[in-house]
Coordinates of C-alpha atoms in Angstrom, one line a residue:
Chain A
M1 CA 70.9 5.7 -74.7
T2 CA 70.7 2.7 -72.2
I3 CA 67.5 0.7 -72.5
S4 CA 66.4 -2.2 -70.2
L5 CA 65.1 -5.3 -72.1
K6 CA 63.6 -8.4 -70.8
V7 CA 64.5 -11.4 -73.1
N8 CA 63.8 -14.9 -72.5
G9 CA 63.3 -14.3 -68.8
K10 CA 66.7 -12.4 -68.3
S11 CA 67.1 -8.5 -67.9
H12 CA 69.6 -7.0 -70.3
E13 CA 71.0 -3.3 -70.2
V14 CA 71.4 -2.3 -73.8
N15 CA 73.1 0.8 -74.9
D16 CA 72.1 1.6 -78.5
D17 CA 70.1 4.1 -80.6
P18 CA 66.4 3.9 -79.3
S19 CA 65.1 3.5 -82.9
T20 CA 67.3 0.2 -83.4
P21 CA 65.0 -2.6 -84.2
L22 CA 64.6 -5.3 -81.6
L23 CA 65.9 -7.8 -84.2
Y24 CA 69.3 -6.2 -84.5
V25 CA 69.8 -6.1 -80.7
L26 CA 68.8 -9.7 -80.3
R27 CA 71.3 -10.7 -82.8
N28 CA 74.0 -8.3 -82.6
N29 CA 74.0 -7.3 -78.8
L30 CA 72.6 -10.6 -77.1
G31 CA 73.9 -13.1 -79.4
L32 CA 70.5 -14.7 -80.1
R33 CA 70.6 -15.9 -83.6
G34 CA 67.2 -17.7 -83.8
P35 CA 65.4 -14.8 -85.3
K36 CA 66.4 -13.9 -88.8
F37 CA 66.7 -10.8 -90.9
G38 CA 64.6 -11.5 -94.1
C39 CA 63.0 -8.4 -95.5
G40 CA 63.4 -5.9 -92.6
L41 CA 60.0 -4.4 -93.5
G42 CA 57.6 -6.5 -91.7
Q43 CA 56.7 -8.6 -94.8
C44 CA 58.2 -12.1 -94.6
G45 CA 58.0 -13.0 -90.6
A46 CA 61.6 -14.5 -90.5
C47 CA 62.3 -12.1 -87.5
T48 CA 59.1 -13.3 -85.6
V49 CA 59.4 -13.3 -81.8
H50 CA 57.0 -13.1 -78.9
V51 CA 56.4 -9.8 -77.2
N52 CA 54.2 -10.2 -74.2
G53 CA 53.1 -13.5 -75.6
R54 CA 52.2 -12.1 -79.0
A55 CA 53.9 -13.0 -82.3
T56 CA 55.6 -10.0 -83.5
F57 CA 57.9 -8.7 -86.4
S58 CA 61.0 -7.7 -84.4
C59 CA 62.7 -6.1 -87.4
I60 CA 60.2 -3.2 -87.1
L61 CA 59.9 -2.9 -83.5
P62 CA 62.2 -0.2 -82.3
I63 CA 63.7 -0.7 -78.7
A64 CA 62.2 2.5 -77.5
A65 CA 58.9 0.9 -77.6
L66 CA 60.0 -2.2 -75.3
A67 CA 59.8 -0.8 -71.8
G68 CA 58.1 -3.1 -69.5
R69 CA 57.5 -5.7 -72.2
E70 CA 58.8 -9.2 -72.2
V71 CA 60.6 -10.8 -75.3
T72 CA 60.8 -14.4 -76.0
T73 CA 62.8 -15.9 -79.0
T74 CA 63.0 -19.5 -80.2
E75 CA 66.0 -20.0 -77.8
G76 CA 63.5 -19.3 -74.9
L77 CA 61.0 -22.0 -75.9
M78 CA 63.6 -24.6 -75.2
E79 CA 62.7 -26.7 -72.0
N80 CA 65.8 -28.0 -70.0
G81 CA 68.0 -27.5 -73.0
K82 CA 65.8 -29.6 -75.2
P83 CA 63.5 -28.6 -78.0
N84 CA 59.9 -28.1 -76.8
K85 CA 57.0 -30.1 -78.1
L86 CA 56.4 -27.8 -81.1
Q87 CA 60.1 -27.6 -82.0
Q88 CA 60.4 -31.3 -81.8
A89 CA 57.3 -31.7 -84.2
F90 CA 59.2 -29.5 -86.7
I91 CA 62.2 -31.7 -86.3
D92 CA 60.0 -35.0 -86.6
E93 CA 58.2 -33.6 -89.6
E94 CA 61.4 -32.5 -91.1
A95 CA 59.7 -29.2 -91.6
A96 CA 62.7 -27.4 -93.1
Q97 CA 64.5 -27.0 -96.2
C98 CA 67.0 -24.2 -95.9
G99 CA 65.6 -23.4 -92.5
Y100 CA 65.7 -19.7 -92.6
C101 CA 61.9 -19.0 -92.1
I102 CA 61.6 -21.8 -89.4
S103 CA 62.6 -19.8 -86.3
G104 CA 59.8 -17.4 -87.2
M105 CA 57.4 -20.2 -88.2
V106 CA 57.9 -21.8 -84.6
M107 CA 57.4 -18.5 -82.8
R108 CA 54.2 -17.7 -84.9
A109 CA 52.6 -21.3 -84.4
Q110 CA 53.6 -21.3 -80.8
A111 CA 51.7 -18.1 -80.1
L112 CA 48.7 -19.7 -81.6
L113 CA 49.0 -22.8 -79.7
N114 CA 49.4 -20.9 -76.6
A115 CA 46.2 -19.1 -77.4
K116 CA 44.4 -22.2 -78.7
P117 CA 45.8 -25.6 -78.0
K118 CA 43.5 -27.4 -80.5
P119 CA 43.3 -24.9 -83.5
T120 CA 41.2 -25.7 -86.5
E121 CA 42.9 -26.0 -90.0
E122 CA 41.4 -22.5 -90.9
E123 CA 42.7 -21.1 -87.8
I124 CA 46.1 -22.5 -88.4
R125 CA 46.3 -21.3 -91.9
G126 CA 45.0 -17.9 -90.9
S127 CA 47.2 -17.3 -88.1
M128 CA 50.4 -18.5 -90.1
S129 CA 49.7 -16.3 -93.1
P130 CA 52.1 -13.6 -92.2
N131 CA 55.0 -15.8 -92.4
L132 CA 56.5 -16.8 -95.8
C133 CA 58.6 -19.8 -96.9
R134 CA 60.6 -19.4 -100.0
C135 CA 61.4 -23.2 -100.3
G136 CA 57.8 -24.2 -100.2
T137 CA 58.0 -26.2 -97.0
H138 CA 54.4 -25.1 -96.0
A139 CA 52.8 -28.4 -96.1
A140 CA 55.4 -29.9 -93.8
I141 CA 55.2 -26.8 -91.4
L142 CA 51.4 -27.2 -91.2
R143 CA 51.9 -31.1 -90.5
A144 CA 54.3 -30.1 -87.8
I145 CA 51.8 -27.6 -86.0
R146 CA 49.2 -30.2 -86.4
R147 CA 51.4 -32.7 -84.8
A148 CA 52.2 -30.4 -81.9
A149 CA 48.4 -29.6 -81.3
V150 CA 47.3 -33.2 -81.0
A151 CA 50.2 -34.5 -79.2
Chain B
M1 CA -25.8 8.6 -82.2
R2 CA -24.0 11.1 -84.3
L3 CA -20.7 10.4 -82.5
R4 CA -21.1 6.8 -83.3
A5 CA -21.7 7.5 -86.9
V6 CA -18.5 9.6 -86.9
L7 CA -16.6 6.7 -85.1
I8 CA -17.8 4.2 -87.8
G9 CA -17.0 6.6 -90.6
T10 CA -13.3 7.0 -89.2
L11 CA -13.1 3.3 -88.8
F12 CA -14.2 2.8 -92.3
I13 CA -11.7 5.3 -93.8
G14 CA -8.9 3.8 -91.5
I15 CA -9.8 0.3 -93.1
L16 CA -9.8 1.8 -96.6
L17 CA -6.5 3.4 -96.0
V18 CA -5.0 0.3 -94.8
L19 CA -6.5 -1.7 -98.0
A20 CA -5.2 1.0 -100.2
G21 CA -1.6 0.8 -98.5
L22 CA -1.6 -3.0 -98.7
A23 CA -2.7 -2.9 -102.3
W24 CA -0.1 -0.1 -103.2
T25 CA 2.8 -2.2 -101.5
W26 CA 1.6 -5.6 -102.4
R27 CA 3.7 -7.5 -105.1
S28 CA 2.7 -10.7 -106.5
A29 CA 5.1 -13.7 -106.7
I30 CA 6.6 -14.3 -109.9
E31 CA 6.3 -17.8 -111.1
P32 CA 9.4 -20.3 -110.4
I33 CA 11.3 -21.3 -113.4
S34 CA 12.4 -24.8 -113.5
L35 CA 16.1 -25.6 -114.0
G36 CA 15.2 -27.2 -117.2
A37 CA 13.7 -24.1 -118.6
K38 CA 17.0 -22.3 -118.2
Q39 CA 18.5 -21.2 -121.6
V40 CA 21.9 -21.4 -122.7
A41 CA 23.3 -17.8 -122.6
D42 CA 25.8 -16.4 -125.2
A43 CA 29.3 -16.2 -123.7
K44 CA 29.6 -12.5 -124.6
A45 CA 26.6 -11.7 -122.2
I46 CA 28.1 -13.6 -119.6
R47 CA 31.5 -11.8 -119.9
Q48 CA 29.7 -8.5 -119.9
G49 CA 27.9 -9.7 -116.8
A50 CA 31.1 -10.7 -115.1
E51 CA 32.5 -7.3 -115.8
L52 CA 29.2 -5.5 -114.4
A53 CA 29.2 -7.7 -111.3
A54 CA 32.9 -6.6 -110.7
I55 CA 31.7 -3.0 -111.1
G56 CA 28.9 -3.6 -108.7
N57 CA 31.1 -5.2 -106.2
C58 CA 28.5 -7.9 -105.9
S59 CA 30.8 -10.5 -104.5
D60 CA 32.0 -8.3 -101.6
C61 CA 28.7 -8.4 -99.7
H62 CA 27.4 -11.7 -101.1
T63 CA 30.3 -13.7 -100.1
T64 CA 31.7 -14.5 -96.6
K65 CA 35.5 -14.7 -95.8
S66 CA 35.8 -18.3 -96.4
G67 CA 32.5 -19.0 -98.3
A68 CA 31.9 -19.6 -101.9
P69 CA 31.6 -16.8 -104.4
Y70 CA 28.1 -15.3 -104.2
A71 CA 26.7 -17.9 -101.7
G72 CA 25.9 -14.9 -99.4
G73 CA 25.6 -15.0 -95.7
R74 CA 27.9 -12.2 -94.9
A75 CA 26.7 -10.3 -91.9
L76 CA 26.0 -6.6 -92.7
D77 CA 25.9 -4.3 -89.8
A78 CA 22.9 -2.2 -90.2
S79 CA 23.4 -0.4 -87.0
P80 CA 21.2 0.9 -85.4
Y81 CA 18.8 -1.4 -86.9
G82 CA 20.5 -4.8 -86.3
T83 CA 22.3 -7.1 -88.7
I84 CA 21.2 -8.4 -92.2
Y85 CA 22.7 -11.4 -93.8
S86 CA 23.4 -11.0 -97.5
S87 CA 21.3 -13.7 -99.6
N88 CA 22.7 -16.5 -101.7
I89 CA 22.8 -15.3 -105.3
T90 CA 24.1 -18.5 -106.7
P91 CA 21.7 -20.5 -109.1
D92 CA 20.7 -23.0 -106.3
P93 CA 17.0 -23.6 -106.7
E94 CA 16.4 -24.0 -103.0
T95 CA 18.7 -21.7 -101.2
G96 CA 19.8 -19.4 -104.1
I97 CA 18.0 -17.8 -107.0
G98 CA 18.0 -20.8 -109.2
T99 CA 14.2 -20.5 -109.7
W100 CA 14.2 -16.8 -110.4
S101 CA 13.3 -15.8 -114.1
E102 CA 15.0 -12.9 -115.6
E103 CA 11.8 -10.8 -114.9
A104 CA 12.1 -11.7 -111.2
F105 CA 15.8 -10.8 -111.3
R106 CA 15.1 -7.5 -113.0
R107 CA 12.2 -6.7 -110.5
A108 CA 14.6 -7.3 -107.6
M109 CA 17.3 -4.9 -109.1
H110 CA 14.9 -2.2 -110.1
E111 CA 12.2 -2.5 -107.5
G112 CA 13.8 -4.3 -104.5
V113 CA 11.2 -7.1 -104.4
D114 CA 12.2 -10.7 -104.4
R115 CA 10.7 -13.5 -106.5
E116 CA 8.2 -14.4 -103.9
G117 CA 7.0 -10.7 -103.7
R118 CA 8.7 -9.7 -100.4
H119 CA 10.1 -6.3 -100.1
L120 CA 13.9 -6.3 -99.7
Y121 CA 15.6 -4.3 -97.3
P122 CA 17.7 -1.3 -98.9
A123 CA 21.0 -2.8 -97.6
F124 CA 20.6 -4.1 -101.1
P125 CA 21.3 -1.0 -103.1
Y126 CA 18.3 -1.1 -105.4
D127 CA 18.1 2.6 -104.9
H128 CA 21.2 2.7 -107.2
F129 CA 20.6 -0.5 -109.2
T130 CA 17.3 0.9 -110.4
H131 CA 19.2 2.8 -112.9
A132 CA 20.7 -0.2 -114.7
T133 CA 19.4 -0.8 -118.1
D134 CA 17.5 -4.1 -119.1
Q135 CA 20.4 -5.0 -121.1
D136 CA 22.8 -4.8 -118.4
I137 CA 20.6 -6.6 -116.1
H138 CA 20.1 -9.3 -118.7
A139 CA 24.1 -9.8 -118.6
L140 CA 24.3 -9.9 -114.9
Y141 CA 21.4 -12.4 -115.0
V142 CA 23.1 -14.7 -117.2
F143 CA 26.4 -14.3 -115.5
L144 CA 25.0 -15.2 -112.1
M145 CA 22.9 -18.1 -113.6
S146 CA 26.4 -19.3 -115.1
Q147 CA 28.0 -19.5 -111.8
Q148 CA 28.3 -22.8 -109.7
A149 CA 25.1 -23.4 -107.7
V150 CA 26.0 -23.6 -104.0
R151 CA 23.5 -25.0 -101.5
S152 CA 23.8 -22.6 -98.3
T153 CA 21.1 -21.4 -96.4
V154 CA 22.0 -18.0 -94.9
P155 CA 21.2 -17.1 -91.2
A156 CA 18.0 -15.1 -90.7
N157 CA 18.2 -11.4 -90.3
D158 CA 18.6 -10.1 -86.7
L159 CA 16.9 -6.9 -86.9
K160 CA 15.1 -4.9 -83.8
F161 CA 11.5 -4.4 -83.8
P162 CA 9.9 -2.7 -85.8
F163 CA 12.8 -3.0 -88.4
N164 CA 12.1 -6.6 -88.6
I165 CA 8.6 -5.9 -90.4
R166 CA 9.5 -6.1 -94.0
L167 CA 6.7 -4.0 -95.1
L168 CA 8.6 -1.0 -93.7
A169 CA 10.9 -1.3 -96.6
A170 CA 7.7 -0.4 -99.0
G171 CA 7.4 2.8 -97.0
W172 CA 11.1 3.4 -97.5
K173 CA 10.9 3.1 -101.1
I174 CA 8.0 5.5 -101.4
L175 CA 10.2 8.1 -99.8
F176 CA 13.5 7.3 -101.1
L177 CA 13.5 5.1 -104.3
N178 CA 13.5 7.2 -107.4
R179 CA 13.0 4.4 -110.1
G180 CA 14.2 4.6 -113.6
T181 CA 17.1 5.3 -115.8
L182 CA 19.2 8.5 -115.5
Q183 CA 18.6 11.1 -118.1
S184 CA 21.8 11.7 -119.9
D185 CA 23.3 15.3 -119.7
S186 CA 23.8 16.6 -123.0
S187 CA 26.4 19.3 -121.8
Q188 CA 28.9 16.7 -120.8
S189 CA 30.7 14.1 -122.8
A190 CA 29.6 10.7 -123.7
E191 CA 32.4 9.5 -121.4
W192 CA 31.3 11.5 -118.4
N193 CA 27.6 10.1 -118.9
R194 CA 28.8 6.6 -119.1
G195 CA 30.8 7.2 -116.0
R196 CA 27.9 8.7 -114.2
Y197 CA 25.6 5.6 -115.2
L198 CA 28.1 3.2 -113.7
V199 CA 29.0 5.2 -110.6
E200 CA 25.3 6.1 -109.7
G201 CA 24.1 2.8 -111.1
L202 CA 25.6 -0.6 -110.6
G203 CA 28.7 0.9 -109.0
H204 CA 26.7 2.4 -106.2
C205 CA 29.7 4.5 -104.9
S206 CA 27.7 6.9 -103.1
S207 CA 26.5 4.2 -100.8
C208 CA 29.8 4.5 -98.8
H209 CA 30.7 8.0 -99.6
T210 CA 27.4 9.8 -99.0
P211 CA 26.2 10.4 -95.3
R212 CA 22.7 8.8 -94.5
N213 CA 19.6 10.2 -92.8
L214 CA 17.9 8.6 -89.6
L215 CA 16.0 6.3 -92.0
G216 CA 19.3 4.9 -93.5
A217 CA 18.9 6.8 -96.9
E218 CA 21.5 8.6 -98.6
K219 CA 21.2 12.5 -97.9
K220 CA 20.6 13.8 -101.5
N221 CA 21.9 17.3 -100.5
S222 CA 25.2 16.0 -99.2
A223 CA 25.9 13.7 -102.2
F224 CA 29.4 12.3 -101.9
A225 CA 30.2 14.4 -98.7
G226 CA 31.9 11.5 -97.2
A227 CA 30.5 8.8 -94.6
T228 CA 31.7 6.1 -92.1
V229 CA 31.3 2.7 -93.2
E230 CA 32.6 -0.4 -91.2
G231 CA 34.4 1.8 -89.1
W232 CA 36.5 3.3 -92.1
Y233 CA 35.9 6.7 -93.3
G234 CA 34.8 6.9 -97.0
P235 CA 36.1 10.4 -97.7
P236 CA 34.3 13.0 -99.6
L237 CA 34.5 12.8 -103.4
N238 CA 32.9 16.2 -103.7
S239 CA 34.5 19.6 -103.3
S240 CA 35.0 19.1 -99.6
I241 CA 37.7 16.5 -100.5
Y242 CA 40.5 16.0 -98.0
A243 CA 43.1 15.0 -100.2
A244 CA 46.4 16.3 -99.5
H245 CA 46.2 17.6 -103.2
K246 CA 43.9 17.5 -105.9
W247 CA 42.9 14.2 -107.7
N248 CA 42.7 14.0 -111.4
A249 CA 41.0 11.6 -113.7
E250 CA 44.1 9.8 -114.7
Q251 CA 45.1 9.2 -111.3
L252 CA 41.8 8.3 -110.1
A253 CA 41.6 5.6 -112.9
E254 CA 44.9 4.0 -111.9
Y255 CA 43.8 4.1 -108.3
L256 CA 40.7 2.5 -109.0
S257 CA 41.9 -0.3 -111.2
T258 CA 45.2 -1.1 -109.2
G259 CA 44.1 0.1 -105.5
W260 CA 46.9 2.5 -105.4
H261 CA 48.4 5.7 -106.6
K262 CA 51.7 7.0 -105.9
M263 CA 50.3 10.6 -105.1
H264 CA 47.5 9.5 -103.0
G265 CA 48.0 6.2 -101.5
A266 CA 46.4 2.6 -101.1
A267 CA 42.7 1.7 -101.3
A268 CA 42.4 0.1 -97.8
G269 CA 39.6 -1.0 -95.6
P270 CA 36.2 -1.7 -97.5
M271 CA 37.7 0.1 -100.6
A272 CA 40.4 -2.5 -101.0
D273 CA 37.7 -4.9 -102.3
V274 CA 36.3 -2.5 -104.6
A275 CA 39.6 -2.0 -106.1
K276 CA 40.3 -5.6 -106.4
N277 CA 37.0 -6.1 -108.2
L278 CA 37.6 -3.2 -110.6
R279 CA 40.7 -4.9 -111.8
Q280 CA 38.4 -7.1 -113.8
A281 CA 36.7 -4.2 -115.3
S282 CA 37.7 -2.8 -118.8
R283 CA 39.9 0.4 -119.0
E284 CA 37.3 2.2 -120.8
N285 CA 34.6 1.6 -118.1
V286 CA 37.0 2.4 -115.3
H287 CA 38.3 5.4 -117.1
A288 CA 34.8 6.9 -117.5
M289 CA 33.8 6.3 -113.9
A290 CA 37.1 8.2 -113.0
I291 CA 36.2 11.2 -115.4
Y292 CA 32.7 11.5 -113.6
I293 CA 34.1 11.0 -110.0
A294 CA 36.9 13.6 -110.8
S295 CA 34.2 15.9 -112.0
L296 CA 32.5 16.0 -108.6
S297 CA 35.5 17.9 -106.9
D298 CA 36.2 20.1 -110.0
D299 CA 35.7 23.1 -107.7
S300 CA 37.7 21.6 -104.9
K301 CA 40.3 24.1 -103.3
A302 CA 42.8 21.4 -102.4
P303 CA 46.3 22.3 -103.4
T304 CA 47.7 20.9 -106.7
A305 CA 50.9 19.6 -105.1
P306 CA 51.4 18.4 -101.3
A307 CA 54.0 20.0 -99.4
Q308 CA 53.7 19.5 -95.6
D309 CA 56.5 18.5 -93.3
N310 CA 56.2 20.3 -90.2
P311 CA 59.1 19.5 -87.8
V312 CA 57.3 18.4 -84.6
V313 CA 59.6 20.1 -82.2
N314 CA 57.9 19.3 -79.0
A315 CA 57.5 15.4 -79.6
A316 CA 58.9 13.0 -77.0
S317 CA 61.9 11.2 -78.0
E318 CA 60.2 7.9 -77.5
V319 CA 57.5 8.8 -80.1
T320 CA 60.5 10.1 -82.8
A321 CA 62.5 6.8 -82.0
I322 CA 59.3 4.6 -82.7
Y323 CA 58.5 6.6 -85.9
T324 CA 62.1 6.3 -87.1
G325 CA 62.5 2.5 -86.3
A326 CA 58.8 1.5 -87.4
C327 CA 57.4 3.8 -89.7
A328 CA 60.3 5.5 -91.5
K329 CA 61.7 2.1 -92.9
C330 CA 59.0 2.3 -95.6
H331 CA 57.7 5.9 -95.3
N332 CA 61.4 6.8 -95.8
D333 CA 61.6 9.7 -98.3
R334 CA 59.7 13.0 -98.5
N335 CA 59.7 12.9 -102.3
D336 CA 59.4 9.4 -103.2
V337 CA 57.7 6.1 -102.8
G338 CA 59.3 3.6 -100.4
P339 CA 59.3 -0.2 -100.0
S340 CA 56.0 -1.9 -99.9
K341 CA 54.6 1.0 -101.9
A342 CA 54.6 3.2 -98.9
L343 CA 54.1 6.7 -99.6
P344 CA 55.6 9.8 -98.1
L345 CA 53.0 10.4 -95.5
S346 CA 52.4 14.1 -96.6
R347 CA 50.6 12.6 -99.6
S348 CA 48.2 10.3 -97.5
T349 CA 44.6 11.1 -97.6
A350 CA 44.1 9.1 -94.4
V351 CA 46.6 11.7 -92.7
H352 CA 44.6 14.7 -93.9
Q353 CA 41.1 14.0 -93.1
A354 CA 39.0 15.2 -90.4
D355 CA 39.1 12.1 -88.1
S356 CA 41.6 9.4 -87.3
A357 CA 39.6 6.5 -88.3
N358 CA 41.6 5.4 -91.4
A359 CA 44.9 6.4 -89.9
V360 CA 44.3 4.3 -86.7
R361 CA 42.9 1.2 -88.6
A362 CA 45.9 1.2 -91.1
V363 CA 48.3 1.3 -88.4
L364 CA 46.5 -1.3 -86.0
Y365 CA 45.5 -3.8 -88.8
G366 CA 48.0 -2.8 -91.8
I367 CA 47.1 -3.1 -95.3
Q368 CA 47.0 -6.7 -96.1
A369 CA 44.5 -6.9 -99.1
Y370 CA 47.1 -7.1 -102.0
R371 CA 49.4 -9.7 -100.6
G372 CA 50.6 -12.0 -103.1
S373 CA 49.6 -9.6 -106.0
G374 CA 52.4 -7.0 -105.7
G375 CA 50.2 -4.3 -104.5
P376 CA 50.8 -1.9 -101.5
Y377 CA 51.4 -3.6 -98.0
M378 CA 51.6 -2.5 -94.5
P379 CA 52.2 -4.8 -91.7
A380 CA 49.7 -4.7 -88.9
F381 CA 51.1 -2.6 -85.9
D382 CA 48.7 -4.2 -83.3
G383 CA 50.9 -6.2 -80.8
I384 CA 54.1 -4.7 -82.2
L385 CA 53.3 -1.5 -80.6
T386 CA 51.1 -1.0 -77.4
D387 CA 47.9 1.1 -78.0
V388 CA 49.4 4.0 -76.2
Q389 CA 52.5 4.0 -78.5
I390 CA 50.0 3.6 -81.6
A391 CA 48.1 6.7 -80.5
S392 CA 51.4 8.7 -80.0
V393 CA 52.6 8.0 -83.4
V394 CA 49.5 8.5 -85.1
E395 CA 49.2 11.8 -83.1
Y396 CA 52.9 12.6 -84.3
V397 CA 52.2 11.8 -88.0
R398 CA 49.1 14.3 -88.0
A399 CA 51.0 16.9 -86.6
R400 CA 54.1 16.3 -88.9
Y401 CA 52.4 15.8 -92.4
S402 CA 49.2 17.6 -92.1
A403 CA 48.1 21.3 -91.6
G404 CA 44.8 20.3 -90.0
P405 CA 44.0 20.5 -86.4
Q406 CA 45.1 18.0 -84.0
W407 CA 42.8 14.7 -83.8
T408 CA 41.1 14.5 -80.5
D409 CA 39.3 11.0 -81.4
I410 CA 42.5 8.7 -81.7
N411 CA 41.8 6.8 -78.4
K412 CA 38.2 6.5 -79.3
Q413 CA 38.9 5.1 -82.7
I414 CA 41.5 2.6 -81.2
T415 CA 38.8 1.2 -78.8
K416 CA 36.2 1.2 -81.6
A417 CA 38.6 -0.5 -84.1
R418 CA 39.3 -3.2 -81.3
Q419 CA 35.5 -3.8 -81.1
E420 CA 35.0 -4.1 -84.7
G421 CA 38.1 -6.6 -85.1
G422 CA 40.5 -6.7 -88.0
Q423 CA 39.7 -5.7 -91.6
P424 CA 38.5 -8.4 -94.0

C-alpha cells in the first residue's frame, strides 16, 4: 500500500504495510538514521521524533496514522547544514556517552523549548521523563537544555 | 393582639430552635499542646501507624504532586460544590497539626471536627474513619507526629455559596454520619471481619466505588455499585461487577499489593496510588481486605474465564493497521501477557465496563504510575494518534474484545479527559 508522508518538509511516497511503525520507514526507506530503535514499545524514547510539532514515539506509530501530519527528525532541526542552538548546546555540554538516546533527547527537549522557551527546572525534568539514558548522562543533558534555553 | 402573640410565640420558638441547633452543632476547641509536651512514641506504634496510613491512602490526598509528604494543599475537585484543598497534616505547629493533642486528632477522625472546633467537610472521609479503633488512631497519630514538620499554608477552599458555610457540614453529619465501631459479624471468619474493618474504615474503599447522592453522601442502598472519580470509573465491587471474568480473593490480594494481576489488568488512574500505598501494608492485612472485597461479588454472574475475541469484520483498514502497529506490539497474544505487562484485552476490566471512561484515559495518558518499579506500563498515545484515531481504536477494541454494546460516549470522554488533563 502506498502512503504519502511529509518528513522534514519533503513529501515522500512510501510503499509498505500500513501497520509498519514510522521509525522503520524513517530509517530503512528514507535513510534517516537519527531516530533509533531502543525498546520498540514506547518505553525508552530513543525513537522520539516530532509529529505536528509534538514529541512522539515513532516506534509505536503506524504509518497508516500519518495522513496529513508532518514529521520532523533530528536531521530536520539542522539550520543551513549546521546543528541548531539546542543541538549545539548538546555538543558544547558533551551531553552524550554512547549517544544512542541523544537524538530522542534532542527531539523531546526541542518540543519543550518550542512550546516554552524559558522552562522551569521542574518543567524540564517533567517533560524529559519519558526518555531514558542508560549511560547516566542525564545531568549533562539537563545542562544542555538549560544552556539552550537561556542562550 | 392575638396575632401579635402568635407572632411573638413563633419568633420565640424560632430563636429557641436556632439556639438548640447551635448548641447541637457547637464543638469546643481542644487546648493546643506545646511541642515540648509531645511524648516520644514507641517505634512499634509508629510502624503500625505507617501501615495504617498506607491502607488509608492518606498521602494521596494530603500531598501535592511536587510537595512534601502530608503537607497538604492538593486541590480536590468537589464538583458541583467547588474546590477543597487538603490540609497540612505534618506536625508543624502553625500550618499543620503540631498543636493537636491525640484527643483532638481522634475527634477529627471520629467526628470530623478540627482542633479549633470547626466542622470539617466530608471530603475528609470521617464517615469511614469513624469506625477506626482508638488504638489504631493512636498509632496513626504517633506516626503523623513523627513525620517531618513542614511549614506550608494550604490555599483557602473555593466553595460556592452556600457550601462555603461550614455549619452545613454539621447538618450533613446528622444525616449521614453513623458514628462508632462496626459490630463484628459472627457468621463470618475473623479474617473477613478484619477485612471489613479495614475496607469500610480506614481504607474507605467505597468513597470511590459507591455512587453519591445530591448531598455528596454515599448511597447506602447502592454500596459498591461503582462511581466516577476524577474522570475515571471506579468499577462496581458488588455483584454488578464488570470484570471480564470473576475475581477471587487471591487475585485481588495480588492486584491490591502490586497494582496488577495477569487475569484482570493494572490499577490505573486514582487506583494506582491506592495500590502503590498498599505495597507498604502487610500481606495479612491486604489479604483480609481481599477476602472481604471478593465476598461482595460472591453472587456475581460474571463468567469464570474470559473468552472474547470477535472478529471485527467491518472495521476500516486504517483502524486495523493502527491496532496492529500501535496496540498489538504489547497486547500481542490472545492467551498470554505481553511486554510491559500488557494483557490480552479480552481480560481487561476497562474494556468490559459500561462506559469508555477508563479505556479512553488509558489510551490518551497511558499507565505511567509504576515506571521505575517494574510494574505495568503503557505509553500515552496522546499526540502519537489523533483524537479521531484514538476514538476509532477504542471503538474497535470494545467491539473486538467485549460482548457489551457499542460505547456511545467515546468522543465525550476524550473531550472531558482533555479538560481534566493527564493523570497524576
